[in-house]
Short mmCIF file of C-alpha atoms and ligand atoms in Angstrom, two decimals:
data_model
loop_
_atom_site.label_atom_id
_atom_site.label_comp_id
_atom_site.label_asym_id
_atom_site.label_seq_id
_atom_site.Cartn_x
_atom_site.Cartn_y
_atom_site.Cartn_z
CA MET A 1 46.15 166.97 100.45
CA PRO A 2 47.22 163.97 98.44
CA ALA A 3 45.79 161.44 100.91
CA THR A 4 42.25 162.82 100.52
CA ARG A 5 42.42 162.52 96.77
CA ALA A 6 44.01 159.09 97.05
CA SER A 7 41.27 157.73 99.28
CA THR A 8 38.34 159.13 97.30
CA ARG A 9 39.69 157.51 94.14
CA ASP A 10 39.75 154.06 95.63
CA PRO A 11 36.40 152.37 95.25
CA GLY A 12 37.90 148.96 96.11
CA ALA A 13 38.88 149.66 99.72
CA PRO A 14 36.12 151.53 101.53
CA ALA A 15 37.45 150.76 105.02
CA ALA A 16 40.92 151.94 104.09
CA ALA A 17 39.44 155.01 102.47
CA GLU A 18 37.50 155.89 105.60
CA ALA A 19 40.48 155.50 107.89
CA ALA A 20 42.72 157.49 105.57
CA THR A 21 40.14 160.27 105.35
CA GLU A 22 40.00 160.38 109.15
CA ALA A 23 43.76 160.60 109.33
CA THR A 24 43.74 163.39 106.79
CA ALA A 25 41.04 165.32 108.62
CA GLU A 26 43.10 165.05 111.77
CA ALA A 27 46.17 166.35 109.97
CA ALA A 28 44.14 169.11 108.34
CA GLY A 29 43.00 170.27 111.76
CA ARG A 30 46.55 171.27 112.59
CA PRO A 31 47.69 174.68 111.43
CA ARG A 32 50.14 173.32 108.86
CA PRO A 33 51.74 169.91 108.26
CA VAL A 34 55.35 170.03 109.28
CA TRP A 35 56.63 169.08 105.85
CA GLU A 36 54.71 171.78 104.00
CA GLY A 37 57.09 174.53 103.05
CA GLY A 38 59.89 171.99 103.10
CA PHE A 39 61.79 173.69 100.34
CA GLU A 40 61.94 176.98 102.22
CA ALA A 41 63.27 175.09 105.24
CA LEU A 42 65.96 173.49 103.09
CA LEU A 43 66.84 176.87 101.61
CA ARG A 44 67.34 178.37 105.07
CA GLN A 45 69.28 175.44 106.44
CA ASP A 46 71.35 174.33 103.49
CA PRO A 47 71.38 176.85 100.66
CA GLU A 48 74.05 174.91 98.78
CA LEU A 49 71.85 171.83 98.39
CA ALA A 50 68.72 173.93 97.89
CA GLY A 51 70.49 175.69 95.03
CA ILE A 52 71.32 172.36 93.40
CA LEU A 53 67.68 171.16 93.69
CA ALA A 54 66.28 174.41 92.32
CA GLY A 55 68.91 174.45 89.58
CA GLU A 56 67.96 170.92 88.54
CA ALA A 57 64.28 171.87 88.43
CA ARG A 58 65.21 174.83 86.25
CA ARG A 59 67.41 172.66 84.00
CA GLN A 60 64.48 170.28 83.47
CA ALA A 61 62.17 173.17 82.62
CA ASP A 62 64.62 175.08 80.42
CA GLY A 63 65.52 172.22 78.08
CA LEU A 64 63.61 169.90 75.81
CA GLN A 65 63.48 166.67 77.80
CA LEU A 66 63.43 163.90 75.20
CA SER A 67 64.96 161.04 77.20
CA ALA A 68 62.69 158.05 76.55
CA ALA A 69 62.93 156.94 80.20
CA GLU A 70 61.97 160.20 81.89
CA ASN A 71 58.81 162.13 82.68
CA PHE A 72 57.51 164.87 85.00
CA THR A 73 55.63 163.53 88.03
CA SER A 74 52.69 165.50 89.34
CA PRO A 75 53.05 167.82 92.37
CA ALA A 76 50.86 165.28 94.24
CA VAL A 77 53.43 162.52 93.62
CA LEU A 78 56.23 164.85 94.73
CA ALA A 79 54.24 165.67 97.89
CA ALA A 80 54.00 161.99 98.82
CA LEU A 81 57.72 161.54 98.17
CA GLY A 82 58.59 164.49 100.41
CA SER A 83 56.35 163.38 103.28
CA PRO A 84 57.16 161.88 106.71
CA LEU A 85 56.34 158.43 105.33
CA ALA A 86 60.03 158.60 104.43
CA ASN A 87 60.70 158.11 108.16
CA LYS A 88 58.81 154.86 108.50
CA TYR A 89 60.33 151.41 108.67
CA ALA A 90 57.93 148.74 107.48
CA GLU A 91 59.58 145.40 106.77
CA GLY A 92 57.08 142.81 105.59
CA TYR A 93 53.62 143.32 104.16
CA PRO A 94 50.42 145.04 105.39
CA GLY A 95 49.11 143.24 108.46
CA ALA A 96 52.36 141.27 108.85
CA ARG A 97 55.15 143.74 109.64
CA HIS A 98 58.29 143.36 111.67
CA HIS A 99 57.89 146.95 112.93
CA GLY A 100 55.32 148.66 115.09
CA GLY A 101 53.33 151.72 114.12
CA CYS A 102 52.56 150.55 110.59
CA GLU A 103 48.78 151.06 110.65
CA LEU A 104 48.76 154.02 108.29
CA VAL A 105 51.51 152.90 105.94
CA ASP A 106 49.65 149.58 105.74
CA LEU A 107 46.67 151.52 104.40
CA ALA A 108 48.88 153.30 101.87
CA GLU A 109 50.40 150.04 100.64
CA ARG A 110 47.01 148.30 100.44
CA ILE A 111 45.67 151.18 98.35
CA ALA A 112 48.72 151.01 96.07
CA VAL A 113 48.31 147.24 95.62
CA ASP A 114 44.54 147.44 95.01
CA ARG A 115 44.95 150.26 92.51
CA ALA A 116 47.74 148.45 90.64
CA LYS A 117 45.63 145.28 90.42
CA ALA A 118 42.60 147.21 89.16
CA LEU A 119 44.62 149.33 86.74
CA PHE A 120 46.28 146.36 85.05
CA GLY A 121 43.66 143.67 85.63
CA ALA A 122 46.24 141.64 87.56
CA GLU A 123 45.50 139.00 90.20
CA HIS A 124 48.41 140.10 92.38
CA ALA A 125 50.67 143.15 92.65
CA ASN A 126 53.81 143.84 94.66
CA VAL A 127 54.57 147.56 94.92
CA GLN A 128 57.75 147.33 97.00
CA PRO A 129 60.60 146.86 94.47
CA HIS A 130 62.96 149.81 94.81
CA SER A 131 63.55 150.00 91.07
CA GLY A 132 62.86 148.26 87.78
CA SER A 133 66.06 146.25 88.17
CA SER A 134 65.03 145.17 91.68
CA ALA A 135 61.71 144.00 90.26
CA VAL A 136 63.49 141.89 87.62
CA LEU A 137 65.87 140.50 90.25
CA ALA A 138 62.90 139.44 92.39
CA ALA A 139 61.10 137.90 89.39
CA TYR A 140 64.17 135.76 88.61
CA ALA A 141 64.55 134.91 92.31
CA ALA A 142 60.95 133.72 92.43
CA LEU A 143 61.16 131.51 89.33
CA LEU A 144 64.78 130.45 88.83
CA CYS A 145 67.81 128.91 90.46
CA PRO A 146 71.37 130.09 89.81
CA GLY A 147 72.69 128.45 86.66
CA ASP A 148 69.29 128.19 84.97
CA THR A 149 69.03 129.07 81.30
CA VAL A 150 67.07 132.20 80.34
CA LEU A 151 66.16 133.36 76.84
CA ALA A 152 65.99 137.16 76.51
CA MET A 153 66.67 139.87 73.98
CA ALA A 154 70.42 140.16 73.43
CA LEU A 155 71.87 143.35 74.87
CA PRO A 156 73.24 144.74 71.57
CA GLN A 157 69.76 144.24 70.09
CA GLY A 158 67.92 146.14 72.84
CA GLY A 159 68.00 143.96 75.96
CA HIS A 160 68.32 145.60 79.40
CA LEU A 161 71.30 145.10 81.72
CA THR A 162 69.13 142.70 83.74
CA HIS A 163 68.66 140.55 80.63
CA GLY A 164 72.06 138.92 80.91
CA SER A 165 74.77 141.57 80.91
CA PRO A 166 78.02 140.08 82.22
CA ALA A 167 78.40 143.26 84.30
CA ASN A 168 75.05 142.57 86.02
CA PHE A 169 73.86 139.91 88.49
CA SER A 170 71.77 138.44 85.67
CA GLY A 171 74.71 137.56 83.45
CA ARG A 172 76.74 136.33 86.42
CA TRP A 173 74.15 134.05 87.99
CA PHE A 174 72.18 132.75 85.00
CA ASP A 175 72.98 131.31 81.63
CA PHE A 176 71.48 133.79 79.17
CA VAL A 177 70.80 133.09 75.51
CA GLY A 178 70.02 136.14 73.37
CA TYR A 179 67.51 136.60 70.57
CA GLY A 180 67.37 139.61 68.27
CA VAL A 181 65.59 141.55 65.59
CA ARG A 182 65.42 140.84 61.87
CA ARG A 183 68.00 142.64 59.74
CA ASP A 184 65.45 143.57 57.06
CA THR A 185 62.59 144.88 59.24
CA GLY A 186 64.15 145.61 62.63
CA LEU A 187 61.28 143.58 64.16
CA ILE A 188 61.72 140.73 66.68
CA ASP A 189 62.59 137.52 64.85
CA TYR A 190 60.02 135.12 66.35
CA ASP A 191 61.34 132.22 64.25
CA GLN A 192 64.71 132.75 65.91
CA VAL A 193 63.13 133.03 69.37
CA ARG A 194 61.36 129.69 68.82
CA ALA A 195 64.44 127.99 67.40
CA LEU A 196 66.59 129.16 70.34
CA ALA A 197 63.91 128.07 72.82
CA ARG A 198 63.82 124.58 71.26
CA ALA A 199 67.61 124.34 71.22
CA HIS A 200 68.30 125.65 74.75
CA ARG A 201 65.11 124.68 76.68
CA PRO A 202 65.22 127.82 78.90
CA LYS A 203 63.52 127.90 82.30
CA ALA A 204 62.24 131.40 81.48
CA VAL A 205 61.68 133.50 78.37
CA VAL A 206 61.95 137.28 78.86
CA CYS A 207 60.28 139.79 76.56
CA GLY A 208 60.83 143.52 76.89
CA SER A 209 63.53 145.94 75.82
CA VAL A 210 65.08 149.32 76.44
CA SER A 211 64.86 150.47 72.84
CA TYR A 212 62.36 148.38 70.84
CA PRO A 213 59.81 150.89 69.48
CA ARG A 214 57.12 148.33 68.59
CA HIS A 215 54.78 146.16 70.67
CA PRO A 216 56.07 142.68 71.51
CA ASP A 217 53.70 139.91 70.33
CA TYR A 218 52.90 138.61 73.83
CA ALA A 219 50.73 135.77 72.49
CA ALA A 220 53.63 134.53 70.33
CA PHE A 221 56.02 134.68 73.31
CA ARG A 222 53.48 132.77 75.46
CA ASP A 223 53.15 130.12 72.78
CA ILE A 224 56.93 129.70 72.52
CA ALA A 225 57.33 129.57 76.32
CA ASP A 226 54.56 126.95 76.57
CA GLU A 227 56.14 124.81 73.87
CA VAL A 228 59.31 124.40 75.95
CA GLY A 229 57.68 124.53 79.41
CA ALA A 230 59.25 127.90 80.31
CA TYR A 231 57.95 130.77 82.40
CA LEU A 232 57.19 133.96 80.50
CA VAL A 233 58.53 137.11 82.16
CA ALA A 234 57.48 140.40 80.56
CA ASP A 235 59.78 143.29 81.41
CA ALA A 236 57.38 146.12 80.56
CA ALA A 237 59.45 148.85 82.26
CA HIS A 238 58.93 151.21 79.33
CA PRO A 239 55.42 150.55 77.99
CA ILE A 240 53.67 150.00 81.34
CA GLY A 241 52.40 153.60 81.31
CA LEU A 242 50.98 153.16 77.81
CA ILE A 243 49.40 149.90 78.98
CA ALA A 244 47.82 151.72 81.95
CA GLY A 245 46.33 154.26 79.56
CA GLY A 246 45.08 151.63 77.09
CA ALA A 247 47.49 152.80 74.40
CA ALA A 248 49.49 149.55 74.18
CA PRO A 249 48.60 145.85 74.46
CA SER A 250 48.96 144.34 77.93
CA PRO A 251 51.24 141.41 78.75
CA VAL A 252 49.23 140.68 81.93
CA PRO A 253 46.97 137.99 80.36
CA TYR A 254 50.02 136.20 78.87
CA ALA A 255 52.98 136.53 81.21
CA ASP A 256 53.54 134.63 84.46
CA VAL A 257 55.21 137.71 85.87
CA VAL A 258 55.23 141.30 84.63
CA CYS A 259 58.10 143.53 85.80
CA ALA A 260 57.79 147.29 85.47
CA THR A 261 59.04 150.67 86.57
CA THR A 262 56.72 153.36 87.88
CA HIS A 263 58.77 156.36 86.73
CA LYS A 264 58.86 156.14 82.93
CA VAL A 265 55.68 156.75 80.89
CA LEU A 266 53.64 155.84 83.99
CA ARG A 267 54.78 159.16 85.52
CA GLY A 268 55.05 158.05 89.14
CA PRO A 269 57.98 158.00 91.59
CA ARG A 270 61.24 156.19 90.78
CA GLY A 271 60.52 152.58 91.60
CA GLY A 272 59.52 149.10 90.51
CA LEU A 273 56.34 147.06 90.30
CA LEU A 274 55.57 143.35 89.92
CA LEU A 275 52.31 141.85 88.67
CA CYS A 276 51.54 138.15 88.60
CA ARG A 277 48.92 135.43 88.79
CA ALA A 278 47.50 134.56 92.23
CA GLY A 279 49.31 131.22 92.16
CA LEU A 280 52.71 132.95 92.16
CA ALA A 281 51.78 135.66 94.66
CA SER A 282 53.54 134.31 97.73
CA ARG A 283 56.66 133.33 95.76
CA ILE A 284 56.87 136.85 94.30
CA ASP A 285 56.27 138.50 97.66
CA ARG A 286 58.94 136.40 99.36
CA ALA A 287 61.35 137.08 96.48
CA VAL A 288 60.99 140.84 97.12
CA PHE A 289 61.04 140.66 100.93
CA PRO A 290 62.98 139.08 102.57
CA PHE A 291 64.98 137.60 99.67
CA THR A 292 66.17 140.67 97.76
CA GLN A 293 65.10 143.66 99.86
CA GLY A 294 64.60 144.83 103.43
CA GLY A 295 62.02 147.44 104.40
CA GLY A 296 59.83 149.00 101.76
CA GLN A 297 60.21 152.72 101.08
CA MET A 298 56.79 153.79 102.27
CA HIS A 299 56.93 157.35 100.92
CA THR A 300 57.61 155.86 97.48
CA VAL A 301 54.89 153.24 97.95
CA ALA A 302 52.43 156.03 98.79
CA ALA A 303 53.62 158.02 95.77
CA LYS A 304 53.04 154.92 93.62
CA ALA A 305 49.46 154.80 94.95
CA VAL A 306 49.01 158.43 93.92
CA ALA A 307 50.39 157.72 90.44
CA PHE A 308 48.17 154.62 89.99
CA GLY A 309 45.19 156.77 91.01
CA GLU A 310 46.13 159.35 88.41
CA ALA A 311 46.68 156.68 85.75
CA ALA A 312 43.18 155.26 86.32
CA GLY A 313 41.51 158.50 85.24
CA PRO A 314 40.37 159.57 81.75
CA ALA A 315 42.98 162.34 81.59
CA PHE A 316 45.73 159.74 81.73
CA THR A 317 44.08 157.64 79.00
CA ALA A 318 44.06 160.73 76.79
CA TYR A 319 47.67 161.41 77.79
CA ALA A 320 48.87 157.91 76.87
CA HIS A 321 47.24 158.09 73.44
CA GLN A 322 48.66 161.56 72.86
CA VAL A 323 52.14 160.27 73.76
CA VAL A 324 51.91 157.70 70.96
CA ALA A 325 50.47 160.22 68.47
CA ASN A 326 53.27 162.65 69.36
CA ALA A 327 55.97 159.99 69.06
CA ARG A 328 54.67 158.95 65.62
CA THR A 329 54.65 162.57 64.43
CA LEU A 330 58.14 163.16 65.81
CA ALA A 331 59.50 159.99 64.18
CA ALA A 332 58.07 160.92 60.76
CA ALA A 333 59.36 164.48 61.06
CA LEU A 334 62.86 163.29 62.06
CA ALA A 335 62.90 161.00 59.01
CA ALA A 336 62.10 164.07 56.89
CA GLU A 337 65.18 165.73 58.47
CA GLY A 338 67.39 162.96 57.11
CA LEU A 339 67.61 160.70 60.17
CA THR A 340 67.04 156.97 59.75
CA VAL A 341 64.32 155.85 62.18
CA THR A 342 64.71 152.19 63.25
CA THR A 343 61.78 150.01 62.06
CA GLY A 344 60.56 153.04 60.09
CA GLY A 345 58.67 154.60 63.00
CA THR A 346 57.12 153.72 66.35
CA ASP A 347 54.00 152.28 68.05
CA THR A 348 55.10 153.52 71.47
CA HIS A 349 56.48 156.62 73.16
CA MET A 350 60.03 155.96 71.98
CA MET A 351 62.11 155.76 68.85
CA THR A 352 65.73 155.12 67.99
CA VAL A 353 67.46 156.91 65.16
CA ASP A 354 70.65 156.42 63.19
CA VAL A 355 72.49 159.71 62.64
CA SER A 356 75.16 158.35 60.31
CA GLY A 357 73.17 159.72 57.33
CA LEU A 358 74.15 163.18 58.58
CA VAL A 359 77.80 162.06 58.73
CA LEU A 360 77.77 162.30 62.53
CA ASP A 361 78.56 159.89 65.31
CA ALA A 362 76.01 159.55 68.12
CA LEU A 363 78.12 161.23 70.81
CA THR A 364 78.79 164.28 68.63
CA ALA A 365 75.09 164.39 67.73
CA ARG A 366 74.05 164.23 71.39
CA GLY A 367 76.54 166.99 72.21
CA ARG A 368 75.30 169.29 69.45
CA LEU A 369 71.71 168.77 70.59
CA ALA A 370 72.63 169.35 74.24
CA ALA A 371 74.33 172.63 73.30
CA CYS A 372 70.94 173.71 71.91
CA GLY A 373 69.03 172.57 75.02
CA VAL A 374 67.77 169.27 73.57
CA VAL A 375 68.40 166.42 76.04
CA LEU A 376 68.31 162.78 74.94
CA ASP A 377 70.35 159.57 75.15
CA THR A 378 72.67 157.59 72.93
CA CYS A 379 71.91 153.89 72.45
CA GLY A 380 73.21 150.80 70.70
CA LEU A 381 71.64 149.82 67.39
CA PRO A 382 71.30 146.21 66.26
CA HIS A 383 73.52 144.20 63.89
CA GLY A 384 76.76 146.02 64.59
CA ALA A 385 75.47 149.40 63.38
CA ALA A 386 77.14 152.47 64.88
CA PRO A 387 75.39 153.71 68.05
CA GLY A 388 72.39 155.96 67.54
CA LEU A 389 70.08 158.17 69.55
CA ARG A 390 67.05 157.10 71.60
CA LEU A 391 64.32 159.58 72.36
CA GLY A 392 60.74 159.61 73.57
CA ALA A 393 57.69 161.86 73.81
CA ALA A 394 56.47 161.10 77.36
CA ALA A 395 57.85 164.19 79.13
CA VAL A 396 57.05 166.76 76.43
CA THR A 397 53.50 165.37 76.22
CA THR A 398 53.11 165.84 79.99
CA GLN A 399 54.11 169.46 79.38
CA GLY A 400 51.16 169.77 77.00
CA MET A 401 52.96 169.65 73.66
CA ARG A 402 51.12 168.14 70.70
CA GLU A 403 51.74 167.34 67.03
CA PRO A 404 52.65 170.90 65.87
CA GLU A 405 55.32 171.09 68.59
CA MET A 406 56.66 167.65 67.56
CA ALA A 407 57.12 168.91 64.00
CA ARG A 408 58.88 172.00 65.38
CA ILE A 409 61.16 169.87 67.60
CA ALA A 410 62.24 167.80 64.59
CA VAL A 411 63.10 170.95 62.61
CA LEU A 412 65.09 172.35 65.55
CA MET A 413 66.91 169.03 65.97
CA GLY A 414 67.73 168.94 62.26
CA ALA A 415 69.13 172.48 62.48
CA ALA A 416 71.13 171.63 65.62
CA LEU A 417 72.60 168.50 64.07
CA ARG A 418 73.49 170.16 60.78
CA GLY A 419 74.71 173.38 62.39
CA GLU A 420 72.28 175.48 60.40
CA GLY A 421 70.47 177.66 62.94
CA PRO A 422 70.52 181.46 62.68
CA GLY A 423 72.50 183.68 65.03
CA GLY A 424 76.03 182.23 65.11
CA ALA A 425 77.66 180.31 67.95
CA GLY A 426 79.68 180.72 71.14
CA ALA A 427 83.30 179.55 71.47
CA GLY A 428 83.65 175.90 70.61
CA GLU A 429 80.06 175.59 69.42
CA THR A 430 78.71 174.47 66.10
CA ARG A 431 77.47 177.13 63.68
CA GLY A 432 73.93 178.30 64.41
CA THR A 433 73.86 176.97 67.97
CA ARG A 434 72.78 180.29 69.50
CA GLY A 435 69.75 180.68 67.27
CA THR A 436 68.57 177.11 67.75
CA ARG A 437 69.14 177.33 71.50
CA ALA A 438 67.00 180.48 71.62
CA ALA A 439 64.26 178.80 69.57
CA VAL A 440 64.29 175.78 71.93
CA ALA A 441 64.10 178.11 74.95
CA GLU A 442 61.13 179.90 73.42
CA LEU A 443 59.33 176.61 72.74
CA VAL A 444 59.77 175.15 76.25
CA ALA A 445 58.94 178.48 77.94
CA ALA A 446 55.39 178.07 76.62
CA PHE A 447 55.05 174.64 78.31
CA PRO A 448 56.39 174.84 81.90
CA PRO A 449 56.28 171.43 83.62
CA TYR A 450 55.71 172.99 87.04
CA PRO A 451 54.90 176.45 88.38
CA PRO A 452 58.13 178.43 87.97
CA TYR A 453 60.56 178.61 90.88
CA PRO A 454 61.12 182.08 92.35
CA ASP A 455 64.11 183.82 90.79
CA HIS A 456 65.98 184.35 94.05
CA ILE A 457 66.53 180.61 94.52
C1 PLP B 501 64.36 150.98 82.78
C2 PLP B 501 64.37 149.50 82.63
C3 PLP B 501 64.69 148.65 83.70
C4 PLP B 501 65.27 149.09 85.02
O1 PLP B 501 64.81 150.14 85.68
P1 PLP B 501 65.67 150.82 86.86
O2 PLP B 501 64.60 151.47 87.67
O3 PLP B 501 66.61 151.78 86.18
O4 PLP B 501 66.40 149.78 87.60
C5 PLP B 501 64.57 147.29 83.51
N1 PLP B 501 64.20 146.79 82.33
C6 PLP B 501 63.93 147.56 81.27
C7 PLP B 501 63.50 146.92 79.99
C8 PLP B 501 64.01 148.95 81.37
O5 PLP B 501 63.75 149.71 80.31
#
């Protein structure tokens, strides 16, 4: 039962732990919780949808999942997500709700908040944002007024949609100025950040990116923000899981507000997280509810608590370090296959690569890889370069793969991209696709992310 494990892992809230254990014991006294066996119920009632869910689980297991933004949550996280907490309305915060019957979800949210604070050494945490973008929206709402100037990484250089895209609320409601990376090194140009901050006097400086494979220099960003009297917002959506595991530096001591997702390297449910100093706590809370959201999604909040509990353990620390070791090995091995790795490698879980050295465009490259069962994303590359590929090692590391498998993945990717695998190809496929696809299937079959689904589904 996830709640039992959750409560025993929470040294900071003994009263909450006791009450949750009582609730669990009560539930355990019943023959079987109503939501256990939920998948079988879905299968009986709606085989069409059940088939889609099972098919998606099989797709995830049968391919090499190299998307830098994805991971495999634990069965405990999935259990919280599929629980009757999904039924509960709980507008407001623990102890101050607009709905009745919130006693138990209050406990779940308090545990999530306490665990997030302990995990990241933060003075305050808000676990209600529905997504990473909702967390960024709330951070801006807490600190800025429409029309304010914000300095963030330019989108073509690696900024997120919420960092000023004209198609997003951020670009519509704020005046964004974009900094970038140096042409020679691919690293953030801190001289440019400082010069732009002096010239534009932004109200907030944002650091964080969707594709930057190195650690931001949070102290340098803090210094620049201080010089012009700006807030520092760290959008750590990607590295927050590495930060939790001690495998990346933390922005928490430097940033006024840290925005994050819980579903990338952190391996929790899809959702957002905000961390901040105590002095900003009530502004941040009010910016989430009631300013930008209604009721929290309590099943997701509970699943976040489970994920924070997992991330606090030594197994997750080992995991986070292995993710970085795997990503470094993969980056070096891809370079040996003739791909150009941006910044020459990675310090994180992710890397971006230029495939033009193989005389391929990114979409064709992604398609050839997909035909062989290798799933990853295309991404923009800085300074007007043709788009490239972005990939990460978080999911395959969860599956238990290590350095030898990373080397093998790079060889298989090289073969897929060059059309060199053994065994021919189906109609419309590149030469060698069949052989590489079989080799990929053999590799992933040795590392199932979950217990296999029965064949009849
Ligand atoms: C993923 C990401 C987000 C947004 O997360 P969603 O949950 O997709 O809304 C925000 N900022 C950065 C830097 C990200 O990488």
